Coordinates of C-alpha atoms in Angstrom, one line a residue:
X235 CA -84.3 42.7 10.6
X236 CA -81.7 42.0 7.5
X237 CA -78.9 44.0 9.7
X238 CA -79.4 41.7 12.8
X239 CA -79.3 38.8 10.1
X240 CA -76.2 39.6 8.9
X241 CA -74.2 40.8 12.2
X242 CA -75.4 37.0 13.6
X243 CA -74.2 35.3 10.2
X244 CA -70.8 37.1 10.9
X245 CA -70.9 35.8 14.7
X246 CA -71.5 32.2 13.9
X247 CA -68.6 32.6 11.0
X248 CA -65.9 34.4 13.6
X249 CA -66.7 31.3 15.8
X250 CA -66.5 28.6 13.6
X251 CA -63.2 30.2 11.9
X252 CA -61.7 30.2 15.6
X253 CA -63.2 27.2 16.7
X254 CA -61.1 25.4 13.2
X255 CA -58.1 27.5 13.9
X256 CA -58.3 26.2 17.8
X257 CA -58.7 22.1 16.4
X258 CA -56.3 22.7 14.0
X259 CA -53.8 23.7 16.0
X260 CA -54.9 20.9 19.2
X261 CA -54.5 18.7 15.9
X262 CA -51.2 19.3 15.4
X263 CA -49.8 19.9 18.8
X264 CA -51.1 15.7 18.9
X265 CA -54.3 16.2 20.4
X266 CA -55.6 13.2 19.1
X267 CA -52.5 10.8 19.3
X268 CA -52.7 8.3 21.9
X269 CA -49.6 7.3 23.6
X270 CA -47.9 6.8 27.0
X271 CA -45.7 9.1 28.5
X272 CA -42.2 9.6 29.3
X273 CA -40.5 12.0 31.1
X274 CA -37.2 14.6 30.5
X275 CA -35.2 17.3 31.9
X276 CA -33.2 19.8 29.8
X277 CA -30.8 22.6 31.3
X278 CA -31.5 24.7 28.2
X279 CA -34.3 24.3 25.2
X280 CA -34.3 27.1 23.1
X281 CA -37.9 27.3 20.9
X282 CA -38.9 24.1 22.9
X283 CA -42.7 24.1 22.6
X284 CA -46.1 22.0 22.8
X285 CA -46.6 20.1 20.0
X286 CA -43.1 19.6 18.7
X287 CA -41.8 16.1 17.3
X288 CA -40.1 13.6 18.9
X289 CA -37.6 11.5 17.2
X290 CA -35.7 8.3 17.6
X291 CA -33.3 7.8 15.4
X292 CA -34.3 10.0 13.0
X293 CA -38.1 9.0 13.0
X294 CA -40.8 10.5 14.2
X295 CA -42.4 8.5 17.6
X296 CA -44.4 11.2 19.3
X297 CA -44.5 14.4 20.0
X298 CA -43.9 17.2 23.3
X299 CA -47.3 17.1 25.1
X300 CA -45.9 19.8 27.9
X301 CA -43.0 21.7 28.5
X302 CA -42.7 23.3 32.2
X303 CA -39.9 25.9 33.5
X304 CA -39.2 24.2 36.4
X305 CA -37.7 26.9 39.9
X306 CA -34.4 25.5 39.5
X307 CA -33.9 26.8 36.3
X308 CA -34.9 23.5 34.3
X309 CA -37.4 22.6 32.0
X310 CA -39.6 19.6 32.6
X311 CA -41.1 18.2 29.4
X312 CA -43.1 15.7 29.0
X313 CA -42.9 13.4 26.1
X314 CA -46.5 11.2 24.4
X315 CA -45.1 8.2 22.7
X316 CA -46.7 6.3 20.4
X317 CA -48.0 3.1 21.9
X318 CA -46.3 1.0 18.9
X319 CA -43.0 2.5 19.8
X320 CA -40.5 1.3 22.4
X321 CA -37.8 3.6 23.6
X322 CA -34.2 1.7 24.4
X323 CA -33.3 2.1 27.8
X324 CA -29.7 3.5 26.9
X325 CA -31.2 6.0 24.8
X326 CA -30.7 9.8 26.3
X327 CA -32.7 12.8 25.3
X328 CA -31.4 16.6 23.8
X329 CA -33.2 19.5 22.2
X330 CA -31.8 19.1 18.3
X331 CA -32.5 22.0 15.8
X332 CA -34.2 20.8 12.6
X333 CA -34.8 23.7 10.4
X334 CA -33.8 26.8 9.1
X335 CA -36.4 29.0 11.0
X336 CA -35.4 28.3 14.8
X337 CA -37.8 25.1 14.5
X338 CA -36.8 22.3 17.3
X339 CA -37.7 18.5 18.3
X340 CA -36.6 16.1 21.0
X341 CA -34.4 13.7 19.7
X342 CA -33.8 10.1 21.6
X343 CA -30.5 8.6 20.6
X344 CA -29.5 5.2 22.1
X345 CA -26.5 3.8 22.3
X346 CA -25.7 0.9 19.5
X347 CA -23.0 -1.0 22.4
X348 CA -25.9 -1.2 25.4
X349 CA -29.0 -3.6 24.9
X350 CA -31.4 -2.6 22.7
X351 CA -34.7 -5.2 24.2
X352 CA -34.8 -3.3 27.6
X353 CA -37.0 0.0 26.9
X354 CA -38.4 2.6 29.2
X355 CA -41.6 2.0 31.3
X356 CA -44.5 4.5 30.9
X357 CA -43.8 7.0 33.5
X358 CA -40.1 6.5 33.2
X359 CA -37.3 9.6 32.8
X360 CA -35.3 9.4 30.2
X361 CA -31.5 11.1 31.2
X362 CA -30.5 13.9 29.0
X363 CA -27.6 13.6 26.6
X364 CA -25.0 16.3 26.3
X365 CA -26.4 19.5 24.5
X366 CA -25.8 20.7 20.5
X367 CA -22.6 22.9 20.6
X368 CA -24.5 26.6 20.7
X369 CA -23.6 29.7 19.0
X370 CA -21.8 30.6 21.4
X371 CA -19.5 27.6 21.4
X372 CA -19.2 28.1 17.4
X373 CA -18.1 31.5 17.7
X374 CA -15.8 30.8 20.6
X375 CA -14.1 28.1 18.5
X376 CA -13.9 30.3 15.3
X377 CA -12.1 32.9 16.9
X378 CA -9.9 30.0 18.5
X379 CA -9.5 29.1 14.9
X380 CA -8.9 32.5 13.7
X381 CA -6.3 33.5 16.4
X382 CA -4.4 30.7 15.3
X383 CA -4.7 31.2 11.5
X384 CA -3.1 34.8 12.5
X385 CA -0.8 33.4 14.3
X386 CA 0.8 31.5 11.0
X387 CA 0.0 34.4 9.5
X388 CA 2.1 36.3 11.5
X389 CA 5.2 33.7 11.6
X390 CA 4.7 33.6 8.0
X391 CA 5.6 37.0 7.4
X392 CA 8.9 37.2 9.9
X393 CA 10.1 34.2 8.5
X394 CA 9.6 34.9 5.2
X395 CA 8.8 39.0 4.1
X396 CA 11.0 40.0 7.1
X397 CA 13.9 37.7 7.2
X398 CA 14.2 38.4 4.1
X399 CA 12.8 35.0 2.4
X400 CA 11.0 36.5 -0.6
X401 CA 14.6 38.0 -1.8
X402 CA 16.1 34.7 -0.9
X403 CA 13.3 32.3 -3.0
X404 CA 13.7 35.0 -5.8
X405 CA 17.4 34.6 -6.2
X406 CA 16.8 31.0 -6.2
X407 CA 14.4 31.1 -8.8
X408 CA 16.8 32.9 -11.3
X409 CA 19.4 30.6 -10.4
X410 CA 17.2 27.9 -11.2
X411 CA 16.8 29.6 -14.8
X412 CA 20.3 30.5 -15.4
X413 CA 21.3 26.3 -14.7
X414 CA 18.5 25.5 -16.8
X415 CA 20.4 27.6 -19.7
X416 CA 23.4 26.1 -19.0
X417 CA 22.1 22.0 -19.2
X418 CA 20.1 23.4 -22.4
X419 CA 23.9 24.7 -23.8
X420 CA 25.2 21.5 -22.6
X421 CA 22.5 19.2 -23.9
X422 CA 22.7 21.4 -27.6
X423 CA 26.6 20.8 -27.6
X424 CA 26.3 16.6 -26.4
X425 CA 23.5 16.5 -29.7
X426 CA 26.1 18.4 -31.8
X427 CA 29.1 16.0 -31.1
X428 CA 26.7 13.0 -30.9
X429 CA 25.8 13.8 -34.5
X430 CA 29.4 14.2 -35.5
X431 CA 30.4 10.7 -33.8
X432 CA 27.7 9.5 -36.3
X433 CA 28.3 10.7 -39.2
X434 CA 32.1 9.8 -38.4
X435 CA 30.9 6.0 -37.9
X436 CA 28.8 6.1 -41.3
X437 CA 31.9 7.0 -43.0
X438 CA 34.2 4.3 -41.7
X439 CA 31.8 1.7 -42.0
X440 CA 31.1 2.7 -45.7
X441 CA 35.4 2.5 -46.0
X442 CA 34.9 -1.1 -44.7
X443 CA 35.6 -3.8 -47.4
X444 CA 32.6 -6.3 -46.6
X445 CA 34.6 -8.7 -48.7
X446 CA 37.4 -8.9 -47.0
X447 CA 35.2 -9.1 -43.7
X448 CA 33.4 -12.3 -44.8
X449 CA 37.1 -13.9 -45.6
X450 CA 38.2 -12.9 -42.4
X451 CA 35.3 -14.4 -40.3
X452 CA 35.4 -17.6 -42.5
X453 CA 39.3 -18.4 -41.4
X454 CA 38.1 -17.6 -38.2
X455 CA 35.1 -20.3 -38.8
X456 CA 37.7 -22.5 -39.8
X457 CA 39.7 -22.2 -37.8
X458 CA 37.3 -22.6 -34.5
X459 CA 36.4 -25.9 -36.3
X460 CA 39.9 -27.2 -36.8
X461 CA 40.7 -26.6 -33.4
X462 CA 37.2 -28.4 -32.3
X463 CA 38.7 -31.5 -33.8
X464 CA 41.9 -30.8 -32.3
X465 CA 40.3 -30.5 -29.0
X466 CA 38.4 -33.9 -29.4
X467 CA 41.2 -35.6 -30.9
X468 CA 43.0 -34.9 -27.5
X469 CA 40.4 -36.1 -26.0
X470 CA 40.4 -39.2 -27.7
X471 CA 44.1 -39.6 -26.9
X472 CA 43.3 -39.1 -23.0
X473 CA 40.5 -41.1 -22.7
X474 CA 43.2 -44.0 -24.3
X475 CA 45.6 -43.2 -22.0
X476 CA 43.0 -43.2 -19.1
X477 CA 42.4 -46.5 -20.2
X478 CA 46.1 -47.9 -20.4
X479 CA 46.8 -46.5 -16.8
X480 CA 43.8 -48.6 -15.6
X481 CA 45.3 -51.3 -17.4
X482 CA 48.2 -50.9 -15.9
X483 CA 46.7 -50.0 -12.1
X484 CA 44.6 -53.5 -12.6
X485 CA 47.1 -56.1 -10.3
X486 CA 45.3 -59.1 -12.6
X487 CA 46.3 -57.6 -16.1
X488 CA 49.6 -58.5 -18.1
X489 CA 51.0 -54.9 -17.9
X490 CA 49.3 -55.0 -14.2
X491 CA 51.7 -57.7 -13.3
X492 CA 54.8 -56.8 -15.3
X493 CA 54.5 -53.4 -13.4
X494 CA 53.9 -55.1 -9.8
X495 CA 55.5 -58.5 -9.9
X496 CA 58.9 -58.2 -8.5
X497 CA 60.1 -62.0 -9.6
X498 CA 59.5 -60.8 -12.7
X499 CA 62.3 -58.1 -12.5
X500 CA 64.6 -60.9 -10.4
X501 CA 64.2 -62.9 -12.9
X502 CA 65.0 -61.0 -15.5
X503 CA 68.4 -59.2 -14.0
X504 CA 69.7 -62.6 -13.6
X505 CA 68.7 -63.4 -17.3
X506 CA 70.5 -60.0 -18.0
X507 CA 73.4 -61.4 -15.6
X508 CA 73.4 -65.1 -17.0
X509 CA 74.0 -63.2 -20.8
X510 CA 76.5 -61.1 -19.9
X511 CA 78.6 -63.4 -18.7
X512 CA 77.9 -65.7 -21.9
X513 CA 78.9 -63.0 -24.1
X514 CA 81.6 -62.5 -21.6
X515 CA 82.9 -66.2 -21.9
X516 CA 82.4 -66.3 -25.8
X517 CA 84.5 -63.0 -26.6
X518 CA 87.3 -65.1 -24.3
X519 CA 86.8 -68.3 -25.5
X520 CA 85.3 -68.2 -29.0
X521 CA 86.6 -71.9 -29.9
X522 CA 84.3 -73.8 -27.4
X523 CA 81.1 -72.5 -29.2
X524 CA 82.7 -71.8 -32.7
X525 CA 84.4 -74.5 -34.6
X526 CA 85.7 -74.2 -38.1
X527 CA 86.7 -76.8 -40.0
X528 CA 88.5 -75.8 -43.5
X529 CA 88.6 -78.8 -46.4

């Protein structure tokens, strides 16, 4: 009686352990989540299974209620969205790794330039976006990358081992050093006369008689300051003259009219004239003007 006891204890145990395992798992495959559906068709989805998230934008809005291999060689999978989300009508569907372990989800990526109030219709298929680049494609575009990393390789070393390049940079380098020498002999020999040029201008200036320096610049001092008033002495004198030649251009002035009046100069010749002959007359006939009278 205690053997049967125990064999139905371990029945009722196997089945409730299966029947959990069984929830947990209708659990997480969304068995619970409401939603509406949507509908998708991919050419290739790897690891694709029941149960895996859905994401829009990076968030979580559902998850893969069924995944079907269609005859044509698609899969038809069928999306539960949650009834709070609304899914952009520009938005397009691809299978998007997001693990380490071969782990999957649907992602739904819309497109920021389209309208973003018009959403999908329960029932609706959403197009699918162009696939992630496969392993495949990575490995094809390595080796592109590596074929043409050998191929500089490659003209590296015939334009530079072969042709003789490395011989070429090393004489270049050592002619590089042997200039260097040089400027550092020329720059020792320029600090070496520099020096003497120095010490040469030291001693003359300590030959220099300071006294005799200060003498010097103080003739030249006065000097400069005689010839200052020189200068506006001269100036004086041609503002004067400046003056008596605007005296003389002024028609109204005495000078004005003794330069300009032309009676004036008539008048005067024939007062030159009228004396000359006078003098002329006196030197003949003295006694008409003169008379002396002796007692």
């Amino acid at each position: 009686m205690k053997r049967r006891d125990e064999v139905s204890v371990g029945i009722v145990i196997t089945v409730a352990v299966v029947v959990l395992l069984a929830g947990v798992l209708w659990l997480a495959r969304g068995g619970l989540t409401s939603g509406y559906p949507l509908y998708t068709r991919f050419s290739w989805g790897q690891n694709l299974k029941q149960g895996q998230p859905v994401l829009l934008a990076g968030v979580n809005v559902g998850h893969v209620d069924q995944v079907t291999l269609n005859p044509g060689g698609f899969l038809d999978v069928t999306l539960r969205i949650n009834k709070a989300t609304k899914v952009p009508r520009t938005a397009t569907s691809t299978v998007r790794a997001v693990g380490f372990f071969g782990d999957v989800a649907v992602a739904l990526t819309p497109k920021l330039s389209g309208s973003l109030t018009e959403a999908f219709a329960p029932g609706d298929t959403i197009p699918a976006g162009p696939p992630e680049a496969g392993v495949a494609e990575i490995l094809s575009k390595a080796d592109s990358v590596s074929t043409a990393v050998n191929h500089i390789i490659l003209a590296m070393q015939q334009q530079v081992v072969d042709a003789g390049g490395l011989r070429d940079l090393r004489l270049a380098i050592s002619s590089t050093a042997a200039l260097t020498r040089q400027l550092q002999a020329i720059a020792a020999e320029q600090n070496r006369n520099l020096a003497a040029t120095l010490a040469a201008y030291r001693r003359v200036a300590d030959a220099v008689d300071t006294a005799q320096v200060a003498a010097t610049v103080s003739n030249l001092q006065a000097a400069t300051s005689r010839a200052a008033t020189a200068a506006a002495r001269f100036d004086s004198a041609t503002t004067q003259l400046n003056q008596l030649m605007a005296r003389a251009n002024d028609p109204n002035s005495t000078l004005g009219l003794l330069l300009s009046d032309s009676t004036l100069y008539r008048n005067l010749r024939n007062t030159l004239a009228t004396a000359d002959s006078l003098m002329a007359d006196i030197k003949a006939h003295p006694g008409r003007y003169i008379s002396v009278h002796i007692f």
